[in-house]
């Protein structure tokens, strides 16, 4: 039962983790290591997993039409665990959208910090807990923050990048309350996945986030952009491609969801 649990958990977490775990068990059995077998299994798994993630997966992913997100001085993961868990793969067209946005932001201090994108292999393979990140066409990016003096920063307010919300003000539409009253208890569930709040002195940058969104919205390959309705209102964004994601998803005032055609 433990092996089944670990296989399932590691597969859900990183797509390849379950297969690597099985291979590690086979290697351990073949080498007939009996003493400290748990420690040796961990060593085998760690080495094999890192080798697979860093070397083999990037080579195989293009066969499935996907590639790693291309890092630049302005495009970085919010947390490198995203890379280690193989959640940083997209189709080439989405990479082009990110690179184009990078160019549009040239000359500013704003950087694109991405969160979960997609796994490297197989359409319709779920990237939990997300509902739609299963075809290489979706990616989440972080909101932009600033210091209390108004200086834009590229720091975040949670270790994971998720779960610290920029909630509605008293004069703004409260979609969160509406969804929860309808029984969608999971709507703010990501508050449990911050893995720790950091940089608590930072405040939401309306100017910086608006700049990023306006430049993304310029791209003709963009299909939809999800952000919480009260932030759309606050940032004065009336673009038709900015949509409400629905109560069955989770709230989007801690990140921005982008998807292309």
PDB file of C-alpha atoms in Angstrom:
ATOM      1  CA  UNK A   1       0.000   0.000   0.000  1.00  0.00           C
ATOM      2  CA  UNK A   2       2.876   2.348   0.757  1.00  0.00           C
ATOM      3  CA  UNK A   3       4.395   1.742  -2.678  1.00  0.00           C
ATOM      4  CA  UNK A   4       1.039   2.409  -4.357  1.00  0.00           C
ATOM      5  CA  UNK A   5       0.605   5.617  -2.361  1.00  0.00           C
ATOM      6  CA  UNK A   6       4.118   6.874  -3.186  1.00  0.00           C
ATOM      7  CA  UNK A   7       3.740   5.993  -6.861  1.00  0.00           C
ATOM      8  CA  UNK A   8       0.432   7.893  -7.068  1.00  0.00           C
ATOM      9  CA  UNK A   9       1.612  10.881  -5.042  1.00  0.00           C
ATOM     10  CA  UNK A  10       4.864  11.313  -6.990  1.00  0.00           C
ATOM     11  CA  UNK A  11       3.030  10.977 -10.314  1.00  0.00           C
ATOM     12  CA  UNK A  12       0.500  13.633  -9.340  1.00  0.00           C
ATOM     13  CA  UNK A  13       3.272  15.896  -8.116  1.00  0.00           C
ATOM     14  CA  UNK A  14       5.712  15.728 -11.020  1.00  0.00           C
ATOM     15  CA  UNK A  15       4.295  13.383 -13.696  1.00  0.00           C
ATOM     16  CA  UNK A  16       7.505  11.324 -13.892  1.00  0.00           C
ATOM     17  CA  UNK A  17       8.044  10.753 -10.166  1.00  0.00           C
ATOM     18  CA  UNK A  18       6.045   7.527  -9.979  1.00  0.00           C
ATOM     19  CA  UNK A  19       7.906   5.902 -12.871  1.00  0.00           C
ATOM     20  CA  UNK A  20      11.255   6.981 -11.414  1.00  0.00           C
ATOM     21  CA  UNK A  21      10.228   5.482  -8.080  1.00  0.00           C
ATOM     22  CA  UNK A  22       9.435   2.112  -9.702  1.00  0.00           C
ATOM     23  CA  UNK A  23      12.763   2.146 -11.544  1.00  0.00           C
ATOM     24  CA  UNK A  24      14.517   2.924  -8.267  1.00  0.00           C
ATOM     25  CA  UNK A  25      12.860  -0.093  -6.614  1.00  0.00           C
ATOM     26  CA  UNK A  26      13.947  -2.330  -9.500  1.00  0.00           C
ATOM     27  CA  UNK A  27      17.543  -1.073  -9.274  1.00  0.00           C
ATOM     28  CA  UNK A  28      17.589  -1.551  -5.509  1.00  0.00           C
ATOM     29  CA  UNK A  29      16.304  -5.118  -5.845  1.00  0.00           C
ATOM     30  CA  UNK A  30      18.720  -5.943  -8.651  1.00  0.00           C
ATOM     31  CA  UNK A  31      21.700  -4.735  -6.642  1.00  0.00           C
ATOM     32  CA  UNK A  32      20.400  -6.698  -3.623  1.00  0.00           C
ATOM     33  CA  UNK A  33      21.153  -3.985  -1.078  1.00  0.00           C
ATOM     34  CA  UNK A  34      19.635  -5.111   2.188  1.00  0.00           C
ATOM     35  CA  UNK A  35      21.185  -2.940   4.909  1.00  0.00           C
ATOM     36  CA  UNK A  36      19.907   0.650   5.055  1.00  0.00           C
ATOM     37  CA  UNK A  37      17.725  -0.095   2.047  1.00  0.00           C
ATOM     38  CA  UNK A  38      15.455   2.930   2.668  1.00  0.00           C
ATOM     39  CA  UNK A  39      18.413   5.294   2.672  1.00  0.00           C
ATOM     40  CA  UNK A  40      19.833   3.703  -0.473  1.00  0.00           C
ATOM     41  CA  UNK A  41      16.428   3.843  -2.163  1.00  0.00           C
ATOM     42  CA  UNK A  42      16.291   7.576  -1.419  1.00  0.00           C
ATOM     43  CA  UNK A  43      19.770   8.077  -2.893  1.00  0.00           C
ATOM     44  CA  UNK A  44      18.905   6.116  -6.047  1.00  0.00           C
ATOM     45  CA  UNK A  45      15.575   7.908  -6.468  1.00  0.00           C
ATOM     46  CA  UNK A  46      17.060  11.377  -5.964  1.00  0.00           C
ATOM     47  CA  UNK A  47      19.896  10.808  -8.437  1.00  0.00           C
ATOM     48  CA  UNK A  48      17.681   9.183 -11.049  1.00  0.00           C
ATOM     49  CA  UNK A  49      14.964  11.822 -10.665  1.00  0.00           C
ATOM     50  CA  UNK A  50      17.352  14.763 -11.026  1.00  0.00           C
ATOM     51  CA  UNK A  51      19.016  13.162 -14.032  1.00  0.00           C
ATOM     52  CA  UNK A  52      15.635  12.572 -15.654  1.00  0.00           C
ATOM     53  CA  UNK A  53      14.265  16.049 -14.914  1.00  0.00           C
ATOM     54  CA  UNK A  54      17.348  18.002 -15.896  1.00  0.00           C
ATOM     55  CA  UNK A  55      18.609  15.908 -18.835  1.00  0.00           C
ATOM     56  CA  UNK A  56      16.131  13.444 -20.321  1.00  0.00           C
ATOM     57  CA  UNK A  57      12.738  15.145 -19.955  1.00  0.00           C
ATOM     58  CA  UNK A  58      13.750  18.322 -21.853  1.00  0.00           C
ATOM     59  CA  UNK A  59      14.958  16.137 -24.735  1.00  0.00           C
ATOM     60  CA  UNK A  60      11.789  14.032 -24.900  1.00  0.00           C
ATOM     61  CA  UNK A  61       9.191  16.778 -24.325  1.00  0.00           C
ATOM     62  CA  UNK A  62       9.375  18.198 -27.901  1.00  0.00           C
ATOM     63  CA  UNK A  63       8.096  14.836 -29.179  1.00  0.00           C
ATOM     64  CA  UNK A  64       4.877  15.740 -27.336  1.00  0.00           C
ATOM     65  CA  UNK A  65       4.913  19.286 -28.696  1.00  0.00           C
ATOM     66  CA  UNK A  66       6.164  20.933 -25.520  1.00  0.00           C
ATOM     67  CA  UNK A  67       9.293  22.677 -24.350  1.00  0.00           C
ATOM     68  CA  UNK A  68      10.643  24.248 -21.190  1.00  0.00           C
ATOM     69  CA  UNK A  69       9.782  27.858 -20.502  1.00  0.00           C
ATOM     70  CA  UNK A  70      12.685  29.904 -21.804  1.00  0.00           C
ATOM     71  CA  UNK A  71      14.331  31.894 -19.051  1.00  0.00           C
ATOM     72  CA  UNK A  72      15.687  35.383 -19.704  1.00  0.00           C
ATOM     73  CA  UNK A  73      16.785  38.223 -17.444  1.00  0.00           C
ATOM     74  CA  UNK A  74      13.098  39.113 -17.195  1.00  0.00           C
ATOM     75  CA  UNK A  75      11.412  35.666 -17.251  1.00  0.00           C
ATOM     76  CA  UNK A  76      12.022  33.536 -14.159  1.00  0.00           C
ATOM     77  CA  UNK A  77      10.115  31.029 -12.026  1.00  0.00           C
ATOM     78  CA  UNK A  78       8.673  32.419  -8.821  1.00  0.00           C
ATOM     79  CA  UNK A  79      10.013  29.311  -7.127  1.00  0.00           C
ATOM     80  CA  UNK A  80      12.496  26.861  -8.670  1.00  0.00           C
ATOM     81  CA  UNK A  81      10.535  23.956  -7.181  1.00  0.00           C
ATOM     82  CA  UNK A  82       8.233  24.515 -10.187  1.00  0.00           C
ATOM     83  CA  UNK A  83      11.160  23.534 -12.431  1.00  0.00           C
ATOM     84  CA  UNK A  84      12.171  20.551 -10.301  1.00  0.00           C
ATOM     85  CA  UNK A  85       8.590  19.232 -10.447  1.00  0.00           C
ATOM     86  CA  UNK A  86       8.410  19.522 -14.255  1.00  0.00           C
ATOM     87  CA  UNK A  87       5.583  22.063 -14.088  1.00  0.00           C
ATOM     88  CA  UNK A  88       7.371  24.486 -16.403  1.00  0.00           C
ATOM     89  CA  UNK A  89       6.467  23.143 -19.864  1.00  0.00           C
ATOM     90  CA  UNK A  90       4.441  24.890 -22.576  1.00  0.00           C
ATOM     91  CA  UNK A  91       3.879  24.648 -26.306  1.00  0.00           C
ATOM     92  CA  UNK A  92       6.267  26.839 -28.345  1.00  0.00           C
ATOM     93  CA  UNK A  93       3.559  29.402 -29.132  1.00  0.00           C
ATOM     94  CA  UNK A  94       3.125  30.178 -25.427  1.00  0.00           C
ATOM     95  CA  UNK A  95       6.860  30.656 -25.087  1.00  0.00           C
ATOM     96  CA  UNK A  96       6.578  33.180 -27.923  1.00  0.00           C
ATOM     97  CA  UNK A  97       3.878  35.072 -26.019  1.00  0.00           C
ATOM     98  CA  UNK A  98       6.131  35.278 -22.967  1.00  0.00           C
ATOM     99  CA  UNK A  99       9.139  36.394 -25.010  1.00  0.00           C
ATOM    100  CA  UNK A 100       7.067  39.061 -26.767  1.00  0.00           C
ATOM    101  CA  UNK A 101       5.805  40.347 -23.420  1.00  0.00           C
ATOM    102  CA  UNK A 102       9.394  40.360 -22.196  1.00  0.00           C
ATOM    103  CA  UNK A 103      10.306  42.639 -25.103  1.00  0.00           C
ATOM    104  CA  UNK A 104       7.335  44.923 -24.426  1.00  0.00           C
ATOM    105  CA  UNK A 105       8.511  45.329 -20.826  1.00  0.00           C
ATOM    106  CA  UNK A 106      12.030  46.269 -21.917  1.00  0.00           C
ATOM    107  CA  UNK A 107      13.200  49.406 -20.157  1.00  0.00           C
ATOM    108  CA  UNK A 108      11.048  48.815 -17.077  1.00  0.00           C
ATOM    109  CA  UNK A 109      11.949  47.201 -13.761  1.00  0.00           C
ATOM    110  CA  UNK A 110       9.131  44.687 -14.114  1.00  0.00           C
ATOM    111  CA  UNK A 111       9.874  40.990 -14.524  1.00  0.00           C
ATOM    112  CA  UNK A 112       7.618  38.038 -15.338  1.00  0.00           C
ATOM    113  CA  UNK A 113       7.644  35.481 -12.548  1.00  0.00           C
ATOM    114  CA  UNK A 114       5.753  32.372 -13.560  1.00  0.00           C
ATOM    115  CA  UNK A 115       4.068  29.763 -11.391  1.00  0.00           C
ATOM    116  CA  UNK A 116       2.581  26.464 -12.609  1.00  0.00           C
ATOM    117  CA  UNK A 117       2.419  25.921 -16.364  1.00  0.00           C
ATOM    118  CA  UNK A 118       2.022  22.332 -17.655  1.00  0.00           C
ATOM    119  CA  UNK A 119       3.690  18.933 -17.470  1.00  0.00           C
ATOM    120  CA  UNK A 120       6.017  17.882 -20.318  1.00  0.00           C
ATOM    121  CA  UNK A 121       4.023  14.917 -21.647  1.00  0.00           C
ATOM    122  CA  UNK A 122       0.509  13.973 -22.752  1.00  0.00           C
ATOM    123  CA  UNK A 123      -2.524  16.186 -23.275  1.00  0.00           C
ATOM    124  CA  UNK A 124      -5.316  15.800 -20.709  1.00  0.00           C
ATOM    125  CA  UNK A 125      -2.871  14.585 -18.055  1.00  0.00           C
ATOM    126  CA  UNK A 126      -4.017  16.692 -15.065  1.00  0.00           C
ATOM    127  CA  UNK A 127      -1.652  19.085 -13.354  1.00  0.00           C
ATOM    128  CA  UNK A 128      -3.367  19.113  -9.982  1.00  0.00           C
ATOM    129  CA  UNK A 129      -4.776  21.107  -8.293  1.00  0.00           C
ATOM    130  CA  UNK A 130      -5.452  23.033 -11.529  1.00  0.00           C
ATOM    131  CA  UNK A 131      -8.483  22.180 -13.645  1.00  0.00           C
ATOM    132  CA  UNK A 132      -7.203  23.174 -17.079  1.00  0.00           C
ATOM    133  CA  UNK A 133      -3.389  23.063 -17.161  1.00  0.00           C
ATOM    134  CA  UNK A 134      -3.294  19.920 -19.301  1.00  0.00           C
ATOM    135  CA  UNK A 135      -2.510  20.894 -22.890  1.00  0.00           C
ATOM    136  CA  UNK A 136       0.595  23.091 -22.792  1.00  0.00           C
ATOM    137  CA  UNK A 137      -1.420  26.257 -23.466  1.00  0.00           C
ATOM    138  CA  UNK A 138      -1.808  27.592 -19.930  1.00  0.00           C
ATOM    139  CA  UNK A 139       0.421  29.325 -17.431  1.00  0.00           C
ATOM    140  CA  UNK A 140       0.016  31.249 -14.175  1.00  0.00           C
ATOM    141  CA  UNK A 141       2.121  34.307 -13.462  1.00  0.00           C
ATOM    142  CA  UNK A 142       2.576  36.286 -10.269  1.00  0.00           C
ATOM    143  CA  UNK A 143       1.055  39.633  -9.463  1.00  0.00           C
ATOM    144  CA  UNK A 144       3.385  42.619  -9.217  1.00  0.00           C
ATOM    145  CA  UNK A 145       4.103  44.215  -5.857  1.00  0.00           C
ATOM    146  CA  UNK A 146       5.767  47.391  -4.644  1.00  0.00           C
ATOM    147  CA  UNK A 147       7.217  48.811  -1.458  1.00  0.00           C
ATOM    148  CA  UNK A 148       5.179  51.155   0.687  1.00  0.00           C
ATOM    149  CA  UNK A 149       7.104  54.033  -0.876  1.00  0.00           C
ATOM    150  CA  UNK A 150       5.841  52.990  -4.333  1.00  0.00           C
ATOM    151  CA  UNK A 151       8.967  51.307  -5.721  1.00  0.00           C
ATOM    152  CA  UNK A 152       8.141  48.279  -7.868  1.00  0.00           C
ATOM    153  CA  UNK A 153       9.824  45.103  -6.703  1.00  0.00           C
ATOM    154  CA  UNK A 154      10.055  41.586  -8.083  1.00  0.00           C
ATOM    155  CA  UNK A 155       9.697  39.953  -4.689  1.00  0.00           C
ATOM    156  CA  UNK A 156       6.624  37.885  -3.824  1.00  0.00           C
ATOM    157  CA  UNK A 157       4.443  37.574  -0.725  1.00  0.00           C
ATOM    158  CA  UNK A 158       4.415  33.789  -0.391  1.00  0.00           C
ATOM    159  CA  UNK A 159       7.022  31.095  -0.906  1.00  0.00           C
ATOM    160  CA  UNK A 160       4.860  29.153  -3.379  1.00  0.00           C
ATOM    161  CA  UNK A 161       3.589  32.279  -5.136  1.00  0.00           C
ATOM    162  CA  UNK A 162      -0.004  31.286  -4.375  1.00  0.00           C
ATOM    163  CA  UNK A 163      -2.371  31.955  -1.498  1.00  0.00           C
ATOM    164  CA  UNK A 164      -1.735  35.565  -0.432  1.00  0.00           C
ATOM    165  CA  UNK A 165      -4.777  37.363  -1.807  1.00  0.00           C
ATOM    166  CA  UNK A 166      -5.388  40.955  -2.836  1.00  0.00           C
ATOM    167  CA  UNK A 167      -8.996  40.941  -1.707  1.00  0.00           C
ATOM    168  CA  UNK A 168     -11.823  43.216  -2.782  1.00  0.00           C
ATOM    169  CA  UNK A 169     -12.254  46.635  -1.193  1.00  0.00           C
ATOM    170  CA  UNK A 170     -15.584  47.642   0.305  1.00  0.00           C
ATOM    171  CA  UNK A 171     -16.660  49.382  -2.922  1.00  0.00           C
ATOM    172  CA  UNK A 172     -15.660  46.513  -5.223  1.00  0.00           C
ATOM    173  CA  UNK A 173     -17.628  43.483  -6.362  1.00  0.00           C
ATOM    174  CA  UNK A 174     -16.924  40.540  -4.056  1.00  0.00           C
ATOM    175  CA  UNK A 175     -16.946  37.435  -6.260  1.00  0.00           C
ATOM    176  CA  UNK A 176     -15.291  35.438  -3.480  1.00  0.00           C
ATOM    177  CA  UNK A 177     -18.248  35.904  -1.152  1.00  0.00           C
ATOM    178  CA  UNK A 178     -20.688  35.105  -3.952  1.00  0.00           C
ATOM    179  CA  UNK A 179     -18.972  31.812  -4.818  1.00  0.00           C
ATOM    180  CA  UNK A 180     -18.603  30.686  -1.219  1.00  0.00           C
ATOM    181  CA  UNK A 181     -22.255  31.437  -0.482  1.00  0.00           C
ATOM    182  CA  UNK A 182     -23.140  29.178  -3.415  1.00  0.00           C
ATOM    183  CA  UNK A 183     -21.288  26.334  -1.695  1.00  0.00           C
ATOM    184  CA  UNK A 184     -17.972  26.423  -3.567  1.00  0.00           C
ATOM    185  CA  UNK A 185     -15.900  25.936  -0.419  1.00  0.00           C
ATOM    186  CA  UNK A 186     -12.692  25.353  -2.401  1.00  0.00           C
ATOM    187  CA  UNK A 187     -12.713  28.844  -3.896  1.00  0.00           C
ATOM    188  CA  UNK A 188     -10.050  30.219  -1.542  1.00  0.00           C
ATOM    189  CA  UNK A 189      -8.428  26.851  -0.841  1.00  0.00           C
ATOM    190  CA  UNK A 190      -5.020  28.063  -2.069  1.00  0.00           C
ATOM    191  CA  UNK A 191      -4.605  30.022   1.169  1.00  0.00           C
ATOM    192  CA  UNK A 192      -3.387  26.712   2.609  1.00  0.00           C
ATOM    193  CA  UNK A 193      -0.631  26.392  -0.009  1.00  0.00           C
ATOM    194  CA  UNK A 194       1.480  29.486   0.592  1.00  0.00           C
ATOM    195  CA  UNK A 195       4.185  27.321   2.277  1.00  0.00           C
ATOM    196  CA  UNK A 196       4.904  30.449   4.278  1.00  0.00           C
ATOM    197  CA  UNK A 197       4.205  34.143   3.869  1.00  0.00           C
ATOM    198  CA  UNK A 198       7.179  36.418   3.170  1.00  0.00           C
ATOM    199  CA  UNK A 199       7.858  40.105   2.470  1.00  0.00           C
ATOM    200  CA  UNK A 200       4.748  41.087   4.409  1.00  0.00           C
ATOM    201  CA  UNK A 201       5.550  44.790   4.027  1.00  0.00           C
ATOM    202  CA  UNK A 202       4.934  44.748   0.276  1.00  0.00           C
ATOM    203  CA  UNK A 203       1.701  46.033  -1.226  1.00  0.00           C
ATOM    204  CA  UNK A 204      -0.095  45.182  -4.458  1.00  0.00           C
ATOM    205  CA  UNK A 205       1.194  47.303  -7.343  1.00  0.00           C
ATOM    206  CA  UNK A 206      -1.737  48.488  -9.421  1.00  0.00           C
ATOM    207  CA  UNK A 207       0.582  50.260 -11.844  1.00  0.00           C
ATOM    208  CA  UNK A 208       2.978  47.331 -12.299  1.00  0.00           C
ATOM    209  CA  UNK A 209       0.270  44.691 -12.663  1.00  0.00           C
ATOM    210  CA  UNK A 210      -1.656  46.866 -15.092  1.00  0.00           C
ATOM    211  CA  UNK A 211       1.455  47.315 -17.255  1.00  0.00           C
ATOM    212  CA  UNK A 212       2.025  43.549 -17.413  1.00  0.00           C
ATOM    213  CA  UNK A 213      -1.610  42.817 -18.242  1.00  0.00           C
ATOM    214  CA  UNK A 214      -1.872  45.465 -20.950  1.00  0.00           C
ATOM    215  CA  UNK A 215       1.234  44.110 -22.666  1.00  0.00           C
ATOM    216  CA  UNK A 216       0.002  40.513 -22.515  1.00  0.00           C
ATOM    217  CA  UNK A 217      -3.357  41.578 -23.920  1.00  0.00           C
ATOM    218  CA  UNK A 218      -1.629  43.014 -27.000  1.00  0.00           C
ATOM    219  CA  UNK A 219      -0.659  39.548 -28.168  1.00  0.00           C
ATOM    220  CA  UNK A 220      -2.891  38.155 -30.916  1.00  0.00           C
ATOM    221  CA  UNK A 221      -2.331  34.559 -29.755  1.00  0.00           C
ATOM    222  CA  UNK A 222      -3.882  35.201 -26.360  1.00  0.00           C
ATOM    223  CA  UNK A 223      -7.231  33.476 -25.942  1.00  0.00           C
ATOM    224  CA  UNK A 224      -8.215  34.204 -22.336  1.00  0.00           C
ATOM    225  CA  UNK A 225      -6.837  35.861 -19.252  1.00  0.00           C
ATOM    226  CA  UNK A 226      -8.287  35.108 -15.821  1.00  0.00           C
ATOM    227  CA  UNK A 227      -8.119  37.569 -12.966  1.00  0.00           C
ATOM    228  CA  UNK A 228     -10.551  38.202 -10.128  1.00  0.00           C
ATOM    229  CA  UNK A 229     -13.383  40.598 -11.130  1.00  0.00           C
ATOM    230  CA  UNK A 230     -12.572  43.163  -8.425  1.00  0.00           C
ATOM    231  CA  UNK A 231      -9.002  43.488  -9.753  1.00  0.00           C
ATOM    232  CA  UNK A 232     -10.274  43.892 -13.291  1.00  0.00           C
ATOM    233  CA  UNK A 233     -12.459  46.701 -11.958  1.00  0.00           C
ATOM    234  CA  UNK A 234      -9.678  48.275  -9.899  1.00  0.00           C
ATOM    235  CA  UNK A 235      -7.192  48.229 -12.765  1.00  0.00           C
ATOM    236  CA  UNK A 236      -9.758  49.667 -15.180  1.00  0.00           C
ATOM    237  CA  UNK A 237      -9.333  46.826 -17.660  1.00  0.00           C
ATOM    238  CA  UNK A 238     -12.287  46.281 -19.956  1.00  0.00           C
ATOM    239  CA  UNK A 239     -10.693  43.977 -22.520  1.00  0.00           C
ATOM    240  CA  UNK A 240     -12.988  41.222 -23.833  1.00  0.00           C
ATOM    241  CA  UNK A 241     -10.327  38.543 -23.321  1.00  0.00           C
ATOM    242  CA  UNK A 242     -10.343  39.087 -19.560  1.00  0.00           C
ATOM    243  CA  UNK A 243     -12.835  36.500 -18.334  1.00  0.00           C
ATOM    244  CA  UNK A 244     -14.249  35.184 -15.079  1.00  0.00           C
ATOM    245  CA  UNK A 245     -12.939  31.667 -14.471  1.00  0.00           C
ATOM    246  CA  UNK A 246     -16.053  30.365 -12.687  1.00  0.00           C
ATOM    247  CA  UNK A 247     -16.771  29.404  -9.097  1.00  0.00           C
ATOM    248  CA  UNK A 248     -15.643  25.806  -9.637  1.00  0.00           C
ATOM    249  CA  UNK A 249     -12.030  27.017  -9.946  1.00  0.00           C
ATOM    250  CA  UNK A 250     -10.096  28.934  -7.262  1.00  0.00           C
ATOM    251  CA  UNK A 251      -9.858  32.653  -6.759  1.00  0.00           C
ATOM    252  CA  UNK A 252      -7.510  34.625  -8.986  1.00  0.00           C
ATOM    253  CA  UNK A 253      -6.424  37.563  -6.883  1.00  0.00           C
ATOM    254  CA  UNK A 254      -3.103  35.984  -5.984  1.00  0.00           C
ATOM    255  CA  UNK A 255      -2.041  35.211  -9.566  1.00  0.00           C
ATOM    256  CA  UNK A 256      -2.937  35.728 -13.229  1.00  0.00           C
ATOM    257  CA  UNK A 257      -3.933  32.839 -15.492  1.00  0.00           C
ATOM    258  CA  UNK A 258      -3.012  33.069 -19.171  1.00  0.00           C
ATOM    259  CA  UNK A 259      -4.059  30.725 -21.945  1.00  0.00           C
ATOM    260  CA  UNK A 260      -3.526  30.881 -25.684  1.00  0.00           C
ATOM    261  CA  UNK A 261      -5.482  29.629 -28.692  1.00  0.00           C
TER     262      UNK A 261
END
